[in-house]
CSV table of C-alpha atoms in Angstrom, one decimal:
chain,number,residue,atom,x,y,z
P,1466,UNK,CA,84.9,101.6,87.8
P,1467,UNK,CA,86.6,102.0,91.2
P,1468,UNK,CA,86.9,105.4,92.8
P,1469,UNK,CA,90.4,107.0,92.9
P,1470,UNK,CA,92.1,109.8,94.5
P,1471,UNK,CA,97.6,111.1,89.2
P,1472,UNK,CA,111.7,120.6,83.1
P,1473,UNK,CA,111.3,120.1,79.4
P,1474,UNK,CA,114.8,118.7,78.9
P,1475,UNK,CA,116.7,118.1,75.7
P,1476,UNK,CA,114.5,116.4,73.2
P,1477,UNK,CA,116.2,113.4,71.6
P,1478,UNK,CA,114.5,111.3,69.1
P,1479,UNK,CA,115.7,107.8,68.4
P,1480,UNK,CA,113.3,106.1,66.1
P,1481,UNK,CA,112.7,104.1,63.0
P,1482,UNK,CA,110.1,106.7,62.0
P,1483,UNK,CA,110.6,110.4,61.6
P,1484,UNK,CA,108.7,112.5,64.1
P,1485,UNK,CA,108.1,116.2,63.7
P,1486,UNK,CA,109.8,118.4,66.3
P,1487,UNK,CA,106.8,120.7,66.9
P,1488,UNK,CA,107.5,121.3,70.6
P,1489,UNK,CA,109.3,124.6,70.9
P,1490,UNK,CA,109.8,126.0,74.4
P,1491,UNK,CA,109.4,129.7,75.0
P,1492,UNK,CA,112.3,129.5,77.5
P,1493,UNK,CA,115.0,126.8,77.9
P,1494,UNK,CA,114.3,124.4,80.6
P,1495,UNK,CA,117.0,123.0,82.9
P,1496,UNK,CA,116.0,119.6,84.5
P,1497,UNK,CA,115.8,119.9,88.3
P,1498,UNK,CA,118.2,117.3,89.8
P,1499,UNK,CA,117.6,117.8,93.5
P,1500,UNK,CA,113.8,117.3,93.7
P,1501,UNK,CA,113.6,116.2,97.3
P,1502,UNK,CA,113.7,119.7,98.7
P,1503,UNK,CA,110.7,120.8,96.6
P,1504,UNK,CA,112.8,123.6,95.3
P,1505,UNK,CA,110.7,124.4,92.2
P,1506,UNK,CA,107.0,125.0,91.8
P,1507,UNK,CA,105.3,123.9,88.6
P,1508,UNK,CA,102.1,125.7,87.5
P,1509,UNK,CA,99.6,124.9,84.7
P,1510,UNK,CA,97.5,127.6,83.2
P,1511,UNK,CA,95.2,127.5,80.1
P,1512,UNK,CA,95.9,130.8,78.3
P,1513,UNK,CA,98.8,133.1,77.4
P,1514,UNK,CA,97.0,135.9,79.3
P,1515,UNK,CA,97.0,133.8,82.5
P,1516,UNK,CA,100.6,132.9,82.0
P,1517,UNK,CA,101.8,136.4,81.5
P,1518,UNK,CA,99.7,137.7,84.4
P,1519,UNK,CA,101.2,135.0,86.7
P,1520,UNK,CA,104.8,135.7,85.5
P,1521,UNK,CA,104.4,139.4,86.3
P,1522,UNK,CA,102.8,138.8,89.7
P,1523,UNK,CA,105.2,136.1,90.7
P,1524,UNK,CA,108.2,138.3,89.9
P,1525,UNK,CA,106.8,140.9,92.3
P,1526,UNK,CA,107.0,138.2,94.9
P,1527,UNK,CA,110.6,137.3,94.1
P,1528,UNK,CA,109.7,134.0,92.3
P,1529,UNK,CA,112.2,133.4,89.5
P,1530,UNK,CA,110.8,132.0,86.2
P,1531,UNK,CA,113.1,129.1,85.1
P,1532,UNK,CA,111.0,127.9,82.2
P,1533,UNK,CA,107.8,128.1,80.2
P,1534,UNK,CA,106.5,125.5,77.8
P,1535,UNK,CA,103.3,125.2,75.7
P,1536,UNK,CA,101.8,121.8,76.1
P,1537,UNK,CA,100.0,122.0,72.8
P,1538,UNK,CA,98.1,118.7,72.8
P,1539,UNK,CA,97.0,119.2,76.4
P,1540,UNK,CA,95.9,122.8,75.8
P,1541,UNK,CA,98.0,124.0,78.7
P,1542,UNK,CA,101.0,126.2,79.4
P,1543,UNK,CA,103.5,125.0,82.1
P,1544,UNK,CA,105.5,127.5,84.1
P,1545,UNK,CA,108.4,126.5,86.4
P,1546,UNK,CA,109.2,128.9,89.2
P,1547,UNK,CA,112.1,128.8,91.7
P,1548,UNK,CA,110.7,129.8,95.1
P,1549,UNK,CA,112.3,132.6,97.1
P,1550,UNK,CA,114.6,131.8,99.9
P,1551,UNK,CA,112.7,131.0,103.1
P,1552,UNK,CA,109.4,130.2,101.3
P,1553,UNK,CA,108.2,126.7,101.9
P,1554,UNK,CA,106.8,124.6,99.1
P,1555,UNK,CA,103.3,124.7,100.7
P,1556,UNK,CA,103.3,128.4,100.9
P,1557,UNK,CA,104.6,128.7,97.3
P,1558,UNK,CA,101.7,126.6,96.0
P,1559,UNK,CA,99.3,128.8,97.9
P,1560,UNK,CA,100.9,131.9,96.5
P,1561,UNK,CA,100.4,130.6,92.9
P,1562,UNK,CA,96.8,129.7,93.5
P,1563,UNK,CA,96.2,133.1,95.1
P,1564,UNK,CA,97.8,135.0,92.2
P,1565,UNK,CA,96.1,132.8,89.5
P,1566,UNK,CA,93.0,131.0,91.0
P,1567,UNK,CA,92.3,129.0,87.9
P,1568,UNK,CA,95.7,127.4,87.8
P,1569,UNK,CA,97.0,124.0,89.0
P,1570,UNK,CA,100.1,124.3,91.1
P,1571,UNK,CA,102.4,121.8,92.8
P,1572,UNK,CA,105.9,121.4,94.0
P,1573,UNK,CA,108.2,119.4,91.7
P,1574,UNK,CA,107.8,115.8,92.8
P,1575,UNK,CA,109.8,112.6,92.2
P,1576,UNK,CA,108.2,109.6,90.6
P,1577,UNK,CA,110.3,106.4,91.0
P,1578,UNK,CA,110.7,103.3,89.0
P,1579,UNK,CA,108.8,100.4,90.8
P,1580,UNK,CA,111.0,97.3,90.3
P,1581,UNK,CA,114.1,95.6,91.6
P,1582,UNK,CA,116.3,92.7,90.5
P,1583,UNK,CA,116.2,89.2,91.9
P,1584,UNK,CA,118.1,86.0,91.4
P,1585,UNK,CA,115.2,83.6,91.4
P,1586,UNK,CA,114.6,81.3,88.4
P,1587,UNK,CA,110.9,81.2,87.5
P,1588,UNK,CA,109.1,81.1,84.2
P,1589,UNK,CA,105.4,81.5,85.0
P,1590,UNK,CA,104.1,84.8,83.7
P,1591,UNK,CA,102.8,83.4,80.4
P,1592,UNK,CA,101.0,80.6,82.2
P,1593,UNK,CA,99.2,82.9,84.7
P,1594,UNK,CA,98.1,85.1,81.8
P,1595,UNK,CA,97.3,82.2,79.4
P,1596,UNK,CA,99.5,84.1,77.0
P,1597,UNK,CA,100.7,82.0,74.0
P,1598,UNK,CA,104.4,81.5,73.5
P,1599,UNK,CA,104.3,82.9,70.0
P,1600,UNK,CA,102.9,86.2,71.3
P,1601,UNK,CA,99.8,88.2,70.3
P,1602,UNK,CA,99.0,90.6,67.5
P,1603,UNK,CA,99.1,94.3,68.5
P,1604,UNK,CA,95.8,96.0,67.5
P,1605,UNK,CA,97.0,99.5,68.2
P,1606,UNK,CA,100.2,101.4,68.9
P,1607,UNK,CA,101.3,101.3,72.5
P,1608,UNK,CA,103.2,103.9,74.6
P,1609,UNK,CA,105.5,103.8,77.7
P,1610,UNK,CA,106.6,106.7,79.9
P,1611,UNK,CA,109.6,105.3,81.7
P,1612,UNK,CA,113.4,105.1,81.6
P,1613,UNK,CA,115.4,105.2,78.5
P,1614,UNK,CA,115.4,102.1,76.2
P,1615,UNK,CA,118.1,100.4,74.2
P,1616,UNK,CA,116.5,100.8,70.8
P,1617,UNK,CA,119.2,98.5,69.3
P,1618,UNK,CA,118.4,95.6,71.6
P,1619,UNK,CA,117.7,92.4,69.8
P,1620,UNK,CA,114.7,91.8,72.1
P,1621,UNK,CA,113.1,94.9,70.5
P,1622,UNK,CA,114.1,94.1,66.9
P,1623,UNK,CA,110.6,93.2,65.7
P,1624,UNK,CA,109.0,96.4,66.9
P,1625,UNK,CA,108.7,99.8,65.3
P,1626,UNK,CA,110.3,102.2,67.9
P,1627,UNK,CA,109.6,105.9,68.2
P,1628,UNK,CA,111.6,107.4,71.0
P,1629,UNK,CA,111.8,110.8,72.6
P,1630,UNK,CA,113.9,112.0,75.5
P,1631,UNK,CA,112.4,114.4,78.0
P,1632,UNK,CA,115.2,114.2,80.6
P,1633,UNK,CA,119.0,114.5,80.8
P,1634,UNK,CA,119.2,110.7,81.5
P,1635,UNK,CA,121.0,108.3,79.2
P,1636,UNK,CA,119.3,107.0,76.1
P,1637,UNK,CA,119.4,103.4,77.3
P,1638,UNK,CA,118.9,101.8,80.7
P,1639,UNK,CA,118.0,98.3,81.9
P,1640,UNK,CA,114.6,99.2,83.5
P,1641,UNK,CA,113.2,101.0,80.4
P,1642,UNK,CA,114.5,98.2,78.1
P,1643,UNK,CA,112.9,95.6,80.4
P,1644,UNK,CA,109.5,97.3,80.3
P,1645,UNK,CA,109.7,97.7,76.5
P,1646,UNK,CA,110.6,94.0,76.2
P,1647,UNK,CA,107.6,93.0,78.3
P,1648,UNK,CA,105.4,95.0,75.9
P,1649,UNK,CA,106.9,94.3,72.5
P,1650,UNK,CA,109.7,91.8,72.9
P,1651,UNK,CA,109.7,88.1,71.7
P,1652,UNK,CA,106.5,86.4,72.6
P,1653,UNK,CA,104.7,89.6,73.6
P,1654,UNK,CA,103.0,92.0,71.2
P,1655,UNK,CA,104.0,91.1,67.6
P,1656,UNK,CA,105.3,93.8,65.2
P,1657,UNK,CA,104.0,96.5,67.5
P,1658,UNK,CA,104.6,100.2,67.2
P,1659,UNK,CA,106.1,101.4,70.5
P,1660,UNK,CA,106.3,105.0,71.5
P,1661,UNK,CA,108.8,105.5,74.3
P,1662,UNK,CA,109.3,108.6,76.4
P,1663,UNK,CA,112.4,108.8,78.6
P,1664,UNK,CA,111.6,110.8,81.7
P,1665,UNK,CA,114.2,109.6,84.2
P,1666,UNK,CA,117.2,111.8,84.9
P,1667,UNK,CA,120.8,111.0,84.8
P,1668,UNK,CA,121.0,110.3,88.5
P,1669,UNK,CA,118.4,107.6,88.1
P,1670,UNK,CA,116.4,108.7,91.1
P,1671,UNK,CA,113.2,109.1,89.2
P,1672,UNK,CA,111.2,111.4,87.0
P,1673,UNK,CA,110.4,115.0,87.7
P,1674,UNK,CA,107.0,116.5,87.3
P,1675,UNK,CA,107.8,118.5,84.3
P,1676,UNK,CA,109.2,115.6,82.4
P,1677,UNK,CA,106.1,113.6,83.1
P,1678,UNK,CA,103.6,116.2,81.9
P,1679,UNK,CA,105.8,116.9,78.8
P,1680,UNK,CA,105.7,113.2,78.0
P,1681,UNK,CA,102.0,113.0,78.4
P,1682,UNK,CA,101.6,116.0,76.0
P,1683,UNK,CA,103.8,114.2,73.4
P,1684,UNK,CA,101.9,111.0,73.7
P,1685,UNK,CA,98.7,112.9,73.1
P,1686,UNK,CA,100.2,114.6,70.1
P,1687,UNK,CA,101.2,111.3,68.6
P,1688,UNK,CA,97.7,110.0,69.3
P,1689,UNK,CA,99.0,107.0,71.2
P,1690,UNK,CA,95.8,105.2,72.5
P,1691,UNK,CA,97.2,103.1,75.3
P,1692,UNK,CA,100.1,104.2,77.5
P,1693,UNK,CA,102.0,102.3,80.3
P,1694,UNK,CA,103.5,104.1,83.2
P,1695,UNK,CA,105.7,102.1,85.6
P,1696,UNK,CA,106.5,105.0,87.9
P,1697,UNK,CA,104.8,106.0,91.2
P,1698,UNK,CA,105.0,109.0,93.5
P,1699,UNK,CA,103.0,111.6,95.4
P,1700,UNK,CA,99.7,113.1,94.5
P,1701,UNK,CA,100.2,116.4,92.7
P,1702,UNK,CA,97.5,118.8,91.2
P,1703,UNK,CA,99.7,119.5,88.2
P,1704,UNK,CA,100.1,115.8,87.3
P,1705,UNK,CA,96.4,115.2,88.0
P,1706,UNK,CA,95.3,117.9,85.6
P,1707,UNK,CA,97.6,116.7,82.8
P,1708,UNK,CA,96.4,113.1,83.3
P,1709,UNK,CA,92.8,114.2,83.2
P,1710,UNK,CA,93.4,116.0,79.9
P,1711,UNK,CA,94.7,112.8,78.3
P,1712,UNK,CA,91.9,110.7,79.8
P,1713,UNK,CA,89.2,113.2,78.6
P,1714,UNK,CA,90.8,112.8,75.1
P,1715,UNK,CA,90.4,109.1,75.2
P,1716,UNK,CA,93.8,107.9,76.2
P,1717,UNK,CA,94.0,104.7,78.2
P,1718,UNK,CA,96.6,104.8,80.9
P,1719,UNK,CA,97.9,101.8,82.8
P,1720,UNK,CA,100.1,102.4,85.9
P,1721,UNK,CA,101.9,100.4,88.5
P,1722,UNK,CA,100.4,100.8,92.0
P,1723,UNK,CA,103.9,101.2,93.7
P,1724,UNK,CA,106.2,99.2,96.0
P,1725,UNK,CA,105.9,101.2,99.2
P,1726,UNK,CA,104.1,98.4,101.1
P,1727,UNK,CA,100.6,97.4,102.0
P,1728,UNK,CA,100.2,100.1,104.7
P,1729,UNK,CA,101.4,102.9,102.4
P,1730,UNK,CA,99.1,105.7,101.2
P,1731,UNK,CA,98.0,105.4,97.6
P,1732,UNK,CA,100.7,106.4,95.0
P,1733,UNK,CA,100.1,108.2,91.7
P,1734,UNK,CA,99.3,108.3,88.9
P,1735,UNK,CA,97.9,104.8,89.5
P,1736,UNK,CA,95.5,106.1,92.2
P,1737,UNK,CA,93.9,108.8,90.0
P,1738,UNK,CA,90.3,108.1,88.9
P,1739,UNK,CA,90.4,106.9,85.4
P,1740,UNK,CA,93.9,105.3,85.5
P,1741,UNK,CA,94.0,101.5,85.4
P,1742,UNK,CA,96.0,100.5,88.4
P,1743,UNK,CA,98.0,97.2,88.5
P,1744,UNK,CA,99.5,95.2,91.4
P,1745,UNK,CA,101.9,92.3,91.3
P,1746,UNK,CA,101.6,88.6,92.2
P,1747,UNK,CA,104.0,85.7,92.3
P,1748,UNK,CA,103.8,82.2,90.8
P,1749,UNK,CA,101.5,81.0,93.6
P,1750,UNK,CA,99.0,83.9,93.0
P,1751,UNK,CA,100.2,85.6,96.2
P,1752,UNK,CA,100.4,89.4,96.1
P,1753,UNK,CA,103.8,91.0,96.2
P,1754,UNK,CA,104.5,91.8,99.8
P,1755,UNK,CA,105.7,95.3,99.0
P,1756,UNK,CA,102.8,96.2,96.7
P,1757,UNK,CA,100.5,99.1,97.7
P,1758,UNK,CA,97.0,98.1,98.4
P,1759,UNK,CA,93.7,100.0,98.2
P,1760,UNK,CA,90.3,100.4,96.6
P,1761,UNK,CA,91.9,102.0,93.5
P,1762,UNK,CA,93.5,98.7,92.4
P,1763,UNK,CA,92.0,97.4,89.2
P,1764,UNK,CA,94.0,94.3,88.1
P,1765,UNK,CA,96.8,92.0,89.2
P,1766,UNK,CA,99.5,90.5,86.9
P,1767,UNK,CA,102.8,88.6,87.3
P,1768,UNK,CA,105.4,90.8,88.9
P,1769,UNK,CA,107.6,88.7,91.3
P,1770,UNK,CA,110.7,87.0,89.9
P,1771,UNK,CA,109.6,87.5,86.3
P,1772,UNK,CA,112.3,86.6,83.7
P,1773,UNK,CA,113.1,89.3,81.2
P,1774,UNK,CA,115.5,88.4,78.4
P,1775,UNK,CA,118.9,90.1,78.9
P,1776,UNK,CA,117.8,91.5,82.2
P,1777,UNK,CA,117.4,88.5,84.5
P,1778,UNK,CA,114.6,88.1,87.0
P,1779,UNK,CA,112.8,91.2,88.1
P,1780,UNK,CA,110.2,92.0,90.8
P,1781,UNK,CA,107.9,94.9,91.3
P,1782,UNK,CA,104.6,96.4,90.3
P,1783,UNK,CA,106.5,98.0,87.4
P,1784,UNK,CA,106.9,94.6,85.9
P,1785,UNK,CA,103.2,93.7,86.3
P,1786,UNK,CA,101.8,96.8,84.6
P,1787,UNK,CA,103.0,96.1,81.1
P,1788,UNK,CA,101.3,92.7,81.1
P,1789,UNK,CA,97.9,94.4,81.5
P,1790,UNK,CA,98.8,97.0,79.0
P,1791,UNK,CA,99.7,94.3,76.5
P,1792,UNK,CA,96.5,92.4,77.2
P,1793,UNK,CA,94.5,95.5,76.3
P,1794,UNK,CA,96.4,96.1,73.1
P,1795,UNK,CA,96.2,92.5,72.1
P,1796,UNK,CA,92.4,92.5,72.2
P,1797,UNK,CA,90.8,93.7,68.9
P,1798,UNK,CA,87.7,95.0,70.6
P,1799,UNK,CA,89.1,96.3,73.9
P,1800,UNK,CA,91.9,98.2,72.2
P,1801,UNK,CA,89.3,100.3,70.4
P,1802,UNK,CA,87.7,101.5,73.6
P,1803,UNK,CA,88.4,105.0,74.7
P,1804,UNK,CA,87.5,105.1,78.4
P,1805,UNK,CA,89.1,103.2,81.3
P,1806,UNK,CA,85.6,102.3,82.6
P,1807,UNK,CA,84.7,100.5,79.4
P,1808,UNK,CA,88.1,98.8,79.2
P,1809,UNK,CA,87.8,97.5,82.8
P,1810,UNK,CA,84.3,96.2,82.1
P,1811,UNK,CA,85.4,94.4,79.0
P,1812,UNK,CA,88.6,92.9,80.6
P,1813,UNK,CA,86.8,91.8,83.8
P,1814,UNK,CA,85.0,89.2,81.7
P,1815,UNK,CA,88.2,87.3,81.2
P,1816,UNK,CA,89.9,87.6,84.6
P,1817,UNK,CA,90.9,84.9,87.0
P,1818,UNK,CA,89.4,86.2,90.3
P,1819,UNK,CA,91.8,86.2,93.2
P,1820,UNK,CA,91.2,86.8,96.9
P,1821,UNK,CA,87.7,87.8,98.0
P,1822,UNK,CA,85.0,87.2,95.3
P,1823,UNK,CA,84.8,90.2,92.9
P,1824,UNK,CA,86.8,93.3,93.2
P,1825,UNK,CA,89.0,93.7,96.4
P,1826,UNK,CA,91.7,96.0,97.7
P,1827,UNK,CA,94.5,93.6,97.2
P,1828,UNK,CA,94.1,92.0,93.8
P,1829,UNK,CA,91.5,94.3,92.2
P,1830,UNK,CA,89.3,92.2,89.8
P,1831,UNK,CA,92.1,89.6,89.3
P,1832,UNK,CA,94.4,88.6,86.5
P,1833,UNK,CA,93.4,89.2,82.9
P,1834,UNK,CA,93.5,86.1,80.7
P,1835,UNK,CA,94.3,86.4,77.0
P,1836,UNK,CA,93.6,82.9,75.6
P,1837,UNK,CA,90.2,83.9,74.1
P,1838,UNK,CA,91.2,87.2,72.6
P,1839,UNK,CA,94.8,86.8,71.4
P,1840,UNK,CA,95.6,86.6,67.7
P,1841,UNK,CA,99.1,85.3,67.1
P,1842,UNK,CA,99.4,86.3,63.5
P,1843,UNK,CA,101.1,89.7,63.1
């Protein structure tokens, strides 16, 4: 395994299954729209006593409590504070850590979708992955934390969809629908059960920190074993703690490495230890020129000018990640594994090595191949 440095809005459920609404907030939570100024501070604590203590002490320092939520499956309580005028984000985080040393605190961060549209006409993804045209059997449910999806799309008609909205964004958007199609659309995972969490707000700028951790908590509650995240952004102790809780519970998380370029610092959650990080390549096995590079990269997959039905040709590490997620879920043995280290060891046996022999900072271990593990029958 490589070394790695990874609100509540209106809940909407659009599903072919009924899902219990067991997530009640102590206080209503208003999504933060302007995240760039780090206006809010999110804090995670483990007990009601710690939460109450911090609320009292923060109020003495003129921090306004905007929301409180129990993340039941993660065993955490999230608090959202508006910082006082003139207090920087850095100082606010330090204040929270001083008032409650056992907490995880971070300014509200923005995690952006990692894809863009293109007008190229290439049909190569299946060949690179040795993925059969008829698709592969899904051996477990699969999750995605992303944009909203069109649950009435014909490309998703063969899947069971369980949907929950954690943002104020629309129920259906092209990016989320494209990622869902790459996971469970025609020729992908056959008759799969897809859990979809919408975390991108109405301005389509990205996902806030609170939306992400709420979605992780829900995925854990639903016992989704493999989750795809095609979002990337800054390191944040709050996200890291939530990610680590899910990993410790056995969830496998696959994430896009990000599109900020080869000289960019690592982006998260892909760069957290235990998250499977995926980069993008084109039809000639060249790495996407805007993909982030680094020691944390685990695998490569098609992600340049990839055709997605009803969406056109899309590019980005967002597009590559679901191919690796699908490869894990399509393998009867790998899908049962409950640690990323064991998944990586198993998948490495089937990869097409690219770049320098073995693992490297551009392609990771290479492209997973599915020809030996795929079962087409649903």
